[in-house]
């Protein structure tokens, strides 16, 4: 019997070791690594253009986080945002992104067309804690009047958590002049009644719906329906994942307000966004 136990131990021992390492030791050191990265300013805002559907002109941007690591290169958000959310580091991280975005806007203010939309992704922790209100007020404070509209993006799945609290915070944000956008709209399988209950401004149509634009015209009904609902509720739309000229043509016909996607541009660092997208006409 002891021989059997011995072999069982031989088999399980290493697995247990891996488990102990991956659940108890590694997350702690990764969390520490992320904390240090935030302190060092290694989490940087990249910017993706958003354009007016009809004219194709730049109307705003979405801020997307990138971890620029000296050892591991450019780390995409799906590899650290979940950890940031679990560890609540998401709040200081977002605050630091806002600081960087704000200072970029101040440097570029002469080259920005007034009313420019700046969309930032927020997690529900940040909203539920109420700290988002102070952070947005600070962000807007000292930016020239009318230079930008700050857009708070919240995913549809997160908004459903705690109705009263979220409604209250969104209402206060509205009073600051902040625009509220529902991100990944259509993926939450939700009861749509929240669309009437919350103070909302924009629906961001998830890019999975773009695939319904091809290859058959019949598949357009889904995205057409979303744009229809938004119009009836007096909401604007941003369609994400626009990659081809065909997409643009369809979305023009369907009446989407703004478009975002690789067809116009991928997310790029601030300096590159300035160079490509902001008018620098001498004056
Ligand atoms: P999201 O908010 O839905 O952002 C849009 C994602 O779609 C971005 O991925 C963007 O690069 C990608 N994308 C844009 N246009 C196209 C296109 O035409 N085709 C394709 N295939 N993809 C396109 P990214 O930058 O990797 O970000 C992934 C997700 O990470 C974001 O999805 C967002 O949920 C999260 N995230 C990024 N930055 C932040 C942040 O600062 N805070 C929070 N809480 N989440 C963030
Ligand atoms: Ca987003
Ligand atoms: Ca999205
Ligand atoms: Ca998303």
CSV table of C-alpha atoms and ligand atoms in Angstrom, one decimal:
chain,number,residue,atom,x,y,z
A,1,UNK,CA,0.0,0.0,0.0
A,2,UNK,CA,2.8,2.4,0.8
A,3,UNK,CA,4.3,1.7,-2.6
A,4,UNK,CA,1.0,2.7,-4.2
A,5,UNK,CA,0.8,5.9,-2.1
A,6,UNK,CA,4.4,6.7,-3.1
A,7,UNK,CA,3.6,6.5,-6.8
A,8,UNK,CA,0.4,8.5,-6.3
A,9,UNK,CA,2.5,11.1,-4.6
A,10,UNK,CA,5.1,11.0,-7.4
A,11,UNK,CA,2.3,11.7,-9.9
A,12,UNK,CA,0.5,14.4,-7.9
A,13,UNK,CA,3.5,16.1,-6.3
A,14,UNK,CA,4.6,18.0,-9.4
A,15,UNK,CA,1.0,19.0,-10.2
A,16,UNK,CA,0.5,20.2,-6.7
A,17,UNK,CA,3.7,22.2,-7.1
A,18,UNK,CA,2.4,23.8,-10.3
A,19,UNK,CA,-0.9,24.6,-8.6
A,20,UNK,CA,0.8,26.2,-5.6
A,21,UNK,CA,3.0,28.2,-7.9
A,22,UNK,CA,0.3,29.3,-10.3
A,23,UNK,CA,-2.4,30.2,-7.8
A,24,UNK,CA,-0.4,31.4,-4.8
A,25,UNK,CA,3.0,32.6,-5.8
A,26,UNK,CA,2.9,33.7,-9.4
A,27,UNK,CA,-0.2,36.0,-9.2
A,28,UNK,CA,1.4,37.8,-6.3
A,29,UNK,CA,4.6,38.5,-8.2
A,30,UNK,CA,2.7,39.4,-11.3
A,31,UNK,CA,0.5,41.8,-9.3
A,32,UNK,CA,3.7,43.3,-7.9
A,33,UNK,CA,5.1,43.6,-11.4
A,34,UNK,CA,2.0,45.4,-12.6
A,35,UNK,CA,2.0,47.7,-9.6
A,36,UNK,CA,5.6,48.7,-10.3
A,37,UNK,CA,4.8,49.1,-14.0
A,38,UNK,CA,2.0,51.6,-13.1
A,39,UNK,CA,4.4,53.5,-10.8
A,40,UNK,CA,7.0,53.7,-13.6
A,41,UNK,CA,4.4,54.9,-16.2
A,42,UNK,CA,4.9,51.8,-18.3
A,43,UNK,CA,1.1,51.5,-18.9
A,44,UNK,CA,0.6,53.9,-21.7
A,45,UNK,CA,-2.4,55.2,-23.5
A,46,UNK,CA,-2.6,54.4,-27.2
A,47,UNK,CA,-5.2,56.1,-29.4
A,48,UNK,CA,-7.5,54.8,-32.1
A,49,UNK,CA,-9.4,57.3,-34.3
A,50,UNK,CA,-13.1,57.6,-34.5
A,51,UNK,CA,-14.6,59.3,-37.6
A,52,UNK,CA,-17.9,60.8,-38.7
A,53,UNK,CA,-19.7,58.1,-40.8
A,54,UNK,CA,-20.7,60.4,-43.6
A,55,UNK,CA,-17.6,62.6,-44.0
A,56,UNK,CA,-14.9,60.2,-42.7
A,57,UNK,CA,-13.5,63.1,-40.7
A,58,UNK,CA,-11.8,62.6,-37.4
A,59,UNK,CA,-14.3,63.3,-34.5
A,60,UNK,CA,-12.6,61.6,-31.6
A,61,UNK,CA,-10.5,58.7,-30.3
A,62,UNK,CA,-10.6,55.7,-27.9
A,63,UNK,CA,-7.9,55.4,-25.4
A,64,UNK,CA,-6.5,51.8,-25.2
A,65,UNK,CA,-4.0,50.7,-22.7
A,66,UNK,CA,-0.6,49.1,-23.6
A,67,UNK,CA,2.0,47.9,-21.2
A,68,UNK,CA,5.3,48.9,-22.6
A,69,UNK,CA,7.6,46.5,-20.7
A,70,UNK,CA,11.4,46.8,-20.8
A,71,UNK,CA,11.7,43.1,-20.6
A,72,UNK,CA,8.7,41.8,-22.5
A,73,UNK,CA,7.9,44.5,-25.1
A,74,UNK,CA,4.4,45.6,-25.8
A,75,UNK,CA,1.9,43.7,-23.8
A,76,UNK,CA,-1.8,43.9,-25.0
A,77,UNK,CA,-4.6,44.7,-22.6
A,78,UNK,CA,-6.2,41.3,-22.5
A,79,UNK,CA,-3.0,40.1,-20.8
A,80,UNK,CA,-3.1,42.5,-17.9
A,81,UNK,CA,-6.6,44.2,-17.6
A,82,UNK,CA,-8.2,41.1,-16.0
A,83,UNK,CA,-5.4,41.0,-13.4
A,84,UNK,CA,-5.7,44.8,-12.9
A,85,UNK,CA,-9.4,44.3,-12.3
A,86,UNK,CA,-9.1,41.5,-9.8
A,87,UNK,CA,-6.4,43.3,-7.8
A,88,UNK,CA,-8.2,46.7,-8.0
A,89,UNK,CA,-5.1,48.1,-9.5
A,90,UNK,CA,-7.4,49.1,-12.4
A,91,UNK,CA,-8.3,52.3,-10.5
A,92,UNK,CA,-4.8,53.7,-10.1
A,93,UNK,CA,-4.0,52.4,-13.6
A,94,UNK,CA,-6.9,54.2,-15.2
A,95,UNK,CA,-6.1,57.3,-13.2
A,96,UNK,CA,-2.5,57.3,-14.5
A,97,UNK,CA,-3.7,56.8,-18.1
A,98,UNK,CA,-6.0,59.8,-17.6
A,99,UNK,CA,-3.1,61.8,-16.4
A,100,UNK,CA,-1.1,61.0,-19.5
A,101,UNK,CA,-4.0,61.6,-21.8
A,102,UNK,CA,-4.7,65.0,-20.2
A,103,UNK,CA,-1.1,66.1,-20.5
A,104,UNK,CA,-1.1,65.0,-24.2
A,105,UNK,CA,-4.3,67.0,-24.8
A,106,UNK,CA,-2.8,70.1,-23.2
A,107,UNK,CA,0.3,69.8,-25.5
A,108,UNK,CA,-1.8,69.4,-28.6
A,109,UNK,CA,-4.7,71.7,-27.7
A,110,UNK,CA,-4.0,74.1,-30.6
A,111,UNK,CA,-4.3,71.2,-33.1
A,112,UNK,CA,-7.5,69.7,-31.8
A,113,UNK,CA,-10.8,70.6,-33.3
A,114,UNK,CA,-13.1,71.7,-30.4
A,115,UNK,CA,-15.6,69.1,-29.4
A,116,UNK,CA,-13.2,66.2,-30.0
A,117,UNK,CA,-14.4,63.0,-28.2
A,118,UNK,CA,-12.0,61.3,-25.9
A,119,UNK,CA,-13.3,57.9,-24.9
A,120,UNK,CA,-11.9,56.1,-21.9
A,121,UNK,CA,-12.7,52.6,-20.7
A,122,UNK,CA,-13.7,52.3,-17.1
A,123,UNK,CA,-14.3,49.2,-15.0
A,124,UNK,CA,-17.3,48.7,-12.8
A,125,UNK,CA,-15.1,48.9,-9.6
A,126,UNK,CA,-14.1,52.4,-10.5
A,127,UNK,CA,-17.7,53.4,-11.1
A,128,UNK,CA,-19.2,51.6,-8.1
A,129,UNK,CA,-16.6,53.1,-5.8
A,130,UNK,CA,-17.7,56.6,-6.9
A,131,UNK,CA,-14.1,57.6,-7.4
A,132,UNK,CA,-14.7,58.0,-11.1
A,133,UNK,CA,-16.5,61.3,-10.4
A,134,UNK,CA,-13.5,62.9,-8.7
A,135,UNK,CA,-11.2,61.5,-11.4
A,136,UNK,CA,-13.3,62.8,-14.2
A,137,UNK,CA,-13.7,66.2,-12.6
A,138,UNK,CA,-9.9,66.4,-12.2
A,139,UNK,CA,-9.4,65.3,-15.8
A,140,UNK,CA,-11.6,68.1,-17.1
A,141,UNK,CA,-10.4,70.7,-14.8
A,142,UNK,CA,-7.9,73.0,-16.6
A,143,UNK,CA,-8.6,71.7,-20.1
A,144,UNK,CA,-9.8,74.7,-22.2
A,145,UNK,CA,-13.6,75.0,-22.3
A,146,UNK,CA,-15.2,73.1,-25.1
A,147,UNK,CA,-11.9,71.5,-26.3
A,148,UNK,CA,-13.0,67.9,-25.7
A,149,UNK,CA,-15.9,65.8,-24.6
A,150,UNK,CA,-14.9,63.1,-22.2
A,151,UNK,CA,-16.7,59.8,-23.0
A,152,UNK,CA,-16.9,57.2,-20.3
A,153,UNK,CA,-17.1,53.7,-21.8
A,154,UNK,CA,-18.7,51.0,-19.6
A,155,UNK,CA,-19.4,47.5,-20.9
A,156,UNK,CA,-22.9,46.3,-21.2
A,157,UNK,CA,-22.3,43.3,-18.9
A,158,UNK,CA,-20.9,45.5,-16.1
A,159,UNK,CA,-23.7,48.0,-16.1
A,160,UNK,CA,-26.2,45.4,-15.1
A,161,UNK,CA,-24.6,44.7,-11.7
A,162,UNK,CA,-25.9,47.3,-9.3
A,163,UNK,CA,-28.7,49.4,-10.8
A,164,UNK,CA,-29.3,52.1,-8.2
A,165,UNK,CA,-25.6,52.8,-7.5
A,166,UNK,CA,-24.6,52.9,-11.1
A,167,UNK,CA,-27.5,55.1,-12.1
A,168,UNK,CA,-26.6,57.5,-9.4
A,169,UNK,CA,-22.9,57.7,-10.4
A,170,UNK,CA,-23.8,58.1,-14.1
A,171,UNK,CA,-26.3,60.9,-13.3
A,172,UNK,CA,-23.5,62.8,-11.5
A,173,UNK,CA,-21.1,62.2,-14.4
A,174,UNK,CA,-23.7,63.7,-16.7
A,175,UNK,CA,-23.9,66.7,-14.5
A,176,UNK,CA,-20.2,67.2,-15.1
A,177,UNK,CA,-20.9,67.2,-18.9
A,178,UNK,CA,-19.4,63.7,-19.3
A,179,UNK,CA,-20.9,61.5,-22.1
A,180,UNK,CA,-21.8,57.9,-21.3
A,181,UNK,CA,-21.3,55.1,-23.8
A,182,UNK,CA,-22.3,51.5,-23.5
A,183,UNK,CA,-19.4,49.3,-24.8
A,184,UNK,CA,-19.7,46.0,-26.6
A,185,UNK,CA,-23.4,46.6,-27.0
A,186,UNK,CA,-25.4,43.5,-28.0
A,187,UNK,CA,-23.1,41.0,-26.3
A,188,UNK,CA,-24.6,41.0,-22.8
A,189,UNK,CA,-27.9,39.2,-23.7
A,190,UNK,CA,-29.5,41.7,-21.4
A,191,UNK,CA,-32.9,43.0,-20.7
A,192,UNK,CA,-32.8,46.1,-22.7
A,193,UNK,CA,-34.9,48.1,-20.3
A,194,UNK,CA,-31.8,49.6,-18.8
A,195,UNK,CA,-31.5,51.7,-22.0
A,196,UNK,CA,-34.4,53.7,-20.7
A,197,UNK,CA,-33.5,53.7,-17.1
A,198,UNK,CA,-29.9,55.0,-17.3
A,199,UNK,CA,-28.7,58.4,-18.5
A,200,UNK,CA,-27.0,57.2,-21.7
A,201,UNK,CA,-25.7,58.9,-24.8
A,202,UNK,CA,-23.9,56.4,-27.1
A,203,UNK,CA,-24.2,52.7,-28.0
A,204,UNK,CA,-20.9,51.1,-29.2
A,205,UNK,CA,-21.9,48.3,-31.4
A,206,UNK,CA,-19.6,45.3,-30.8
A,207,UNK,CA,-17.5,44.4,-33.8
A,208,UNK,CA,-19.0,40.9,-33.9
A,209,UNK,CA,-22.0,42.5,-35.6
A,210,UNK,CA,-19.8,43.7,-38.4
A,211,UNK,CA,-19.5,40.1,-39.6
A,212,UNK,CA,-23.2,40.1,-40.2
A,213,UNK,CA,-22.7,42.8,-42.9
A,214,UNK,CA,-21.2,40.1,-45.1
A,215,UNK,CA,-21.5,38.4,-47.4
A,216,UNK,CA,-25.2,38.6,-47.8
A,217,UNK,CA,-27.3,41.7,-47.5
A,218,UNK,CA,-29.9,39.7,-45.6
A,219,UNK,CA,-27.6,39.6,-42.6
A,220,UNK,CA,-27.7,43.4,-42.2
A,221,UNK,CA,-30.9,43.2,-40.2
A,222,UNK,CA,-29.2,42.8,-36.8
A,223,UNK,CA,-27.0,45.8,-37.1
A,224,UNK,CA,-29.8,47.8,-38.7
A,225,UNK,CA,-32.0,46.9,-35.8
A,226,UNK,CA,-29.5,48.2,-33.3
A,227,UNK,CA,-29.1,51.4,-35.1
A,228,UNK,CA,-32.9,51.8,-35.3
A,229,UNK,CA,-33.3,51.2,-31.6
A,230,UNK,CA,-30.6,53.8,-30.8
A,231,UNK,CA,-32.3,56.4,-33.0
A,232,UNK,CA,-35.7,55.8,-31.4
A,233,UNK,CA,-34.1,56.2,-27.9
A,234,UNK,CA,-32.2,59.3,-29.2
A,235,UNK,CA,-28.8,57.7,-28.7
A,236,UNK,CA,-25.8,58.0,-31.1
A,237,UNK,CA,-23.9,54.9,-32.3
A,238,UNK,CA,-20.3,54.0,-32.8
A,239,UNK,CA,-19.7,50.9,-34.8
A,240,UNK,CA,-16.5,49.1,-34.0
A,241,UNK,CA,-14.4,46.8,-36.1
A,242,UNK,CA,-14.9,48.6,-39.4
A,243,UNK,CA,-12.3,47.1,-41.7
A,244,UNK,CA,-13.4,47.5,-45.3
A,245,UNK,CA,-14.8,50.0,-47.7
A,246,UNK,CA,-17.9,47.7,-48.0
A,247,UNK,CA,-18.5,48.0,-44.3
A,248,UNK,CA,-18.3,51.8,-44.6
A,249,UNK,CA,-20.8,51.9,-47.5
A,250,UNK,CA,-23.3,49.7,-45.6
A,251,UNK,CA,-23.0,51.7,-42.4
A,252,UNK,CA,-23.5,54.9,-44.2
A,253,UNK,CA,-26.8,53.6,-45.6
A,254,UNK,CA,-27.8,52.3,-42.2
A,255,UNK,CA,-27.1,55.6,-40.5
A,256,UNK,CA,-24.5,54.8,-37.9
A,257,UNK,CA,-23.2,58.1,-36.3
A,258,UNK,CA,-19.5,57.3,-36.0
A,259,UNK,CA,-17.1,54.5,-37.1
A,260,UNK,CA,-14.0,53.0,-35.5
A,261,UNK,CA,-11.8,50.3,-36.9
A,262,UNK,CA,-8.6,49.2,-38.7
A,263,UNK,CA,-10.0,50.6,-42.0
A,264,UNK,CA,-9.4,54.1,-40.6
A,265,UNK,CA,-6.5,53.3,-38.2
A,266,UNK,CA,-5.2,50.9,-35.5
A,267,UNK,CA,-4.4,52.1,-32.0
A,268,UNK,CA,-1.1,54.0,-32.0
A,269,UNK,CA,1.0,55.9,-29.4
A,270,UNK,CA,0.2,59.5,-28.8
A,271,UNK,CA,3.1,60.9,-30.9
A,272,UNK,CA,2.0,58.9,-33.9
A,273,UNK,CA,-1.6,59.8,-33.5
A,274,UNK,CA,-0.6,63.5,-33.4
A,275,UNK,CA,1.5,63.1,-36.5
A,276,UNK,CA,-1.1,61.2,-38.5
A,277,UNK,CA,-4.4,62.7,-37.3
A,278,UNK,CA,-3.9,66.2,-35.9
A,279,UNK,CA,-3.8,69.1,-38.2
A,280,UNK,CA,-0.4,70.8,-38.0
A,281,UNK,CA,-0.9,73.6,-40.6
A,282,UNK,CA,1.9,76.0,-39.5
A,283,UNK,CA,-0.4,78.6,-38.0
B,1,LIG,P1,-12.7,47.4,-26.4
B,1,LIG,O1,-12.9,48.4,-25.4
B,1,LIG,O2,-13.9,46.7,-27.1
B,1,LIG,O3,-11.7,48.0,-27.5
B,1,LIG,C1,-11.7,47.7,-28.9
B,1,LIG,C2,-10.7,46.7,-29.2
B,1,LIG,O4,-10.9,46.3,-30.6
B,1,LIG,C3,-9.3,47.1,-29.1
B,1,LIG,O5,-8.5,46.0,-28.8
B,1,LIG,C4,-9.0,47.5,-30.6
B,1,LIG,O6,-7.6,47.5,-30.9
B,1,LIG,C5,-9.7,46.5,-31.3
B,1,LIG,N1,-10.1,46.9,-32.7
B,1,LIG,C6,-10.4,48.1,-33.1
B,1,LIG,N2,-10.7,48.2,-34.4
B,1,LIG,C7,-10.6,46.9,-34.8
B,1,LIG,C8,-10.8,46.3,-36.1
B,1,LIG,O7,-11.2,46.9,-37.1
B,1,LIG,N3,-10.6,44.9,-36.2
B,1,LIG,C9,-10.2,44.2,-35.1
B,1,LIG,N4,-10.1,42.9,-35.3
B,1,LIG,N5,-10.0,44.8,-33.9
B,1,LIG,C10,-10.2,46.1,-33.8
B,1,LIG,P2,-7.4,46.2,-27.6
B,1,LIG,O8,-6.7,47.5,-27.7
B,1,LIG,O9,-6.5,44.9,-27.7
B,1,LIG,O10,-8.2,46.2,-26.3
B,1,LIG,C11,-8.9,45.0,-25.9
B,1,LIG,C12,-9.9,45.3,-24.7
B,1,LIG,O11,-9.1,45.6,-23.5
B,1,LIG,C13,-10.7,46.5,-24.9
B,1,LIG,O12,-11.8,46.2,-25.8
B,1,LIG,C14,-11.1,46.8,-23.5
B,1,LIG,O13,-12.2,46.0,-23.1
B,1,LIG,C15,-9.9,46.4,-22.7
B,1,LIG,N6,-9.1,47.7,-22.4
B,1,LIG,C16,-8.2,48.3,-23.2
B,1,LIG,N7,-7.7,49.4,-22.6
B,1,LIG,C17,-8.4,49.5,-21.4
B,1,LIG,C18,-8.4,50.4,-20.3
B,1,LIG,O14,-7.6,51.4,-20.3
B,1,LIG,N8,-9.2,50.1,-19.2
B,1,LIG,C19,-10.1,49.1,-19.3
B,1,LIG,N9,-10.9,48.9,-18.2
B,1,LIG,N10,-10.1,48.2,-20.3
B,1,LIG,C20,-9.3,48.4,-21.3
B,2,LIG,CA1,-14.0,50.3,-25.3
B,3,LIG,CA1,-15.9,47.5,-27.6
B,4,LIG,CA1,-14.5,44.5,-24.8
